[in-house]
Amino acid sequence: MPARSGQEYIERISESGIDVEIHGERTVGAIGAIPAFKNLIRTYADLYDLQHEPELRDTMTYESPTSDERVGMSFLQPRSVEDIVRRREMMQTWARHSNGMLGRTGDYLAAAVMAMAASADWFAQADPKFAENVVNYYEHVRENDLLLTHTLVTPQINRAVGASEQKDPYLAARIVRHEDSGVVVRGARLLATIGPVADELVVMPSTVIRAGPDDAPYAYAFAIPTDTPGLRFLCRESFDTGRSHFDHPLGSRFEEIDSIVIFDDVLVPYERCFLLEDPALCNAIYSDTCAAAHMTHQVVSRTVAKTEYMLGLVSLITEAIGIGGFPHVQEKIAEVITTLEIGKALLHSAEAGAAPNSAGLYTPAWAPLNACRNWYPKASQRFPEILRQLAASGLMALPTEADVFGPGHEDVERYLQGAAIDGPDRVRLFRLAWDTCLSAFAGRQTLYEYFFFGDPVRMAGALVESYDREPYKERVKAFLARDASPLEIAVAADSALAESR
Ligand SMILES: Cc1cc2nc3c(=O)[nH]c(=O)nc-3n(C[C@H](O)[C@H](O)[C@H](O)COP(=O)(O)OP(=O)(O)OC[C@H]3O[C@@H](n4cnc5c(N)ncnc54)[C@H](O)[C@@H]3O)c2cc1C
């Protein structure tokens, strides 16, 4: 099957028997009829339709190596720097469609599955069957253009102890037993964004798993259809409250629901398992297969698109109310520009430094991507703050669509006009700013950017542990060697740097 259309996505998800609980109601199947998901499904369908726009054909799709059909570009296994750039252009086309507000578009996990399949031999060290499984799975997802969600984190019960030491060993999802056809999994995992509207659930390790015998049942990697018997998605409250695109311009389009995943003795077939009871390999899966680099490439491509949107929005807000000339306002606009340029520079640096990994898969340079994934979660927290500081009461003097085009129309025209914008358009613009920095949707976006890729504190620890700081220490030591001449210091520093490359 070629890259799918929006209608094909809607039909498949409508036929699925996903088990979902939201707002106190449990539904099995008929997901499209649940009000909280209607707009999200429509938005994701729009993304799939973009694959069929004639002028985007070569950006969004490529010819499958097995079926000769055109399949989604995010499945392309890059063999050159040009391929890496093609992947980014596709990813940014989707990201710009939502102003970077959709974090879990199909390209996010396609990147992981694509990279893991390229490293099939790495899985074979545990079992040759796992290598076969990961390649078959990649091809299945690519050829059917499936949308994946994933769940990595154990329930937030007691973080002071590991999964095996919780009050009950079946709170965090674990392997209960082996059967002839697969393993049985019981317990819960957090937090599957878009879980109820995805085709497949990927269940992978996240934080470091200890290698004791009690921890082995929690160490696995597998993927199953989201409507597998015994699998349930318990959703948070939806922030798409059924208001119009005018009133909730982002929440009414891009609300990616988050869900707790519950495994009620789910049978996972062996052919869908990639690793089983292997803490050491689970802890290395992202780095050794370069899945982390390809996923981060997608993330940075998206966050650059989001920052472009922030700059456009901040600029329009300041123009609308005539504050763009004040120095502190310009300082804040400059902060957004700087964030954008740093993100673009790190992205381009990663692409320019792309090289084949041990499996021959071209992979963006990890150091700039790693720097970006450590920096952006914090830098992005400033966007809502800046918008609030600049838009001020304009974020609250905000009648709804019913007022703007109803009885309040004259008042809106007169009192809510801006320096360079009429009243209704100003309300439309400021409602967008409100949904970017202040609404429940905006709050979730801010939390998402901080945590979705892992805990920034532990990512910082991983950066420090893995970064080669020796050349820089040597340089300082050389400087401290007071009997050394300036020439000796320069030579020592240069040779240390050359060694590190
Ligand atoms: C909006 C949103 C969407 C998400 N979507 C997904 C998704 O689709 N799929 C998915 O798998 N996950 C998803 N996540 C989960 C995300 O991966 C986690 O939030 C992240 O890994 C942090 O884990 P945690 O939330 O359990 O925080 P915790 O680990 O409980 O941390 C809570 C606090 O305690 C500190 N802490 C806890 N343990 C330690 C420790 N060992 N060392 C130092 N500090 C510690 C942390 O620094 C933090 O301040 C999502 C999260 C959010 C907020």
Coordinates of N, CA, C and O in Angstrom, one line a residue, residues 15 31 34 42 86 103 125-126 140 164 172 189 221 223 232 234 240 277 294 364 370 376 378 406 449 464 468 470 478:
E15 N -12.2 1.5 12.1 CA -12.4 0.1 12.1 C -11.7 -0.6 13.3 O -12.0 -1.7 13.7
I31 N -13.8 5.1 17.6 CA -13.0 6.2 18.2 C -13.4 7.5 17.5 O -13.4 8.6 18.2
I34 N -15.9 9.8 19.2 CA -15.7 10.5 20.5 C -15.3 12.0 20.2 O -14.4 12.3 19.5
R42 N -9.1 14.6 12.4 CA -9.1 15.4 11.1 C -7.8 16.0 10.8 O -7.3 16.0 9.7
R86 N 16.7 15.5 2.9 CA 15.3 15.2 2.4 C 14.4 14.8 3.5 O 13.2 15.2 3.6
G103 N 3.5 17.0 18.4 CA 4.8 16.4 18.7 C 4.9 14.9 18.2 O 6.0 14.4 18.1
Q125 N 22.5 -10.0 18.3 CA 23.4 -10.5 19.4 C 22.6 -11.1 20.5 O 23.1 -11.9 21.3
A126 N 21.3 -10.6 20.7 CA 20.5 -11.3 21.7 C 19.8 -12.5 21.2 O 19.8 -13.5 21.8
H140 N 6.6 -3.5 7.7 CA 5.1 -3.5 7.8 C 4.6 -2.1 8.1 O 3.6 -1.7 7.5
S164 N 10.9 -2.9 40.3 CA 10.7 -4.2 41.0 C 10.5 -4.0 42.5 O 10.0 -4.9 43.2
A172 N 4.3 -1.5 37.6 CA 4.9 -1.1 36.3 C 4.8 -2.3 35.4 O 5.0 -3.5 35.9
R189 N 2.1 1.7 32.0 CA 3.2 2.5 31.5 C 2.6 3.9 31.3 O 1.4 4.1 31.0
A221 N 11.5 -4.7 24.6 CA 11.1 -3.8 23.6 C 10.2 -4.6 22.6 O 10.6 -5.7 22.2
A223 N 6.3 -4.2 20.0 CA 5.3 -3.3 19.4 C 4.0 -4.2 19.1 O 4.2 -5.3 18.6
R232 N -5.5 -1.2 27.3 CA -6.4 -0.1 27.5 C -5.7 1.2 27.6 O -4.6 1.3 28.1
L234 N -6.2 5.0 29.2 CA -7.0 5.8 30.2 C -6.5 7.2 30.0 O -5.3 7.6 30.3
D240 N -9.5 20.0 24.1 CA -10.3 20.4 23.0 C -11.7 20.4 23.5 O -12.4 19.4 23.6
E277 N 13.8 -9.3 28.4 CA 14.5 -9.6 29.7 C 16.0 -9.4 29.5 O 16.8 -10.2 30.0
H294 N 18.4 10.0 15.2 CA 17.3 10.2 14.2 C 16.1 10.8 14.8 O 15.4 11.6 14.2
P364 N 22.8 11.9 11.5 CA 23.2 13.3 11.9 C 24.2 13.2 13.0 O 24.1 12.4 13.9
N370 N 22.5 16.6 20.6 CA 22.5 16.4 22.1 C 22.5 17.7 22.8 O 21.8 17.9 23.8
Y376 N 16.9 23.2 24.4 CA 15.6 23.7 24.0 C 14.5 23.6 25.0 O 13.7 24.5 25.2
K378 N 14.6 24.1 28.0 CA 14.6 25.2 28.9 C 14.4 26.5 28.1 O 13.6 27.4 28.6
G406 N -21.4 39.1 16.9 CA -22.8 39.2 17.4 C -23.0 40.6 18.0 O -22.6 41.6 17.4
E449 N 7.2 20.4 26.1 CA 8.5 20.8 25.6 C 9.6 20.5 26.6 O 10.7 20.2 26.3
V464 N 26.9 15.1 30.3 CA 28.2 15.3 31.0 C 29.0 14.0 31.0 O 30.2 14.0 30.8
D468 N 33.3 14.2 25.7 CA 34.7 14.1 25.9 C 35.3 15.5 26.2 O 35.5 16.4 25.4
E470 N 38.2 15.9 27.9 CA 39.7 15.7 28.1 C 40.5 16.8 27.4 O 41.4 17.4 28.0
A478 N 47.7 22.8 30.4 CA 48.9 23.3 29.7 C 49.1 24.8 30.1 O 50.2 25.3 30.3

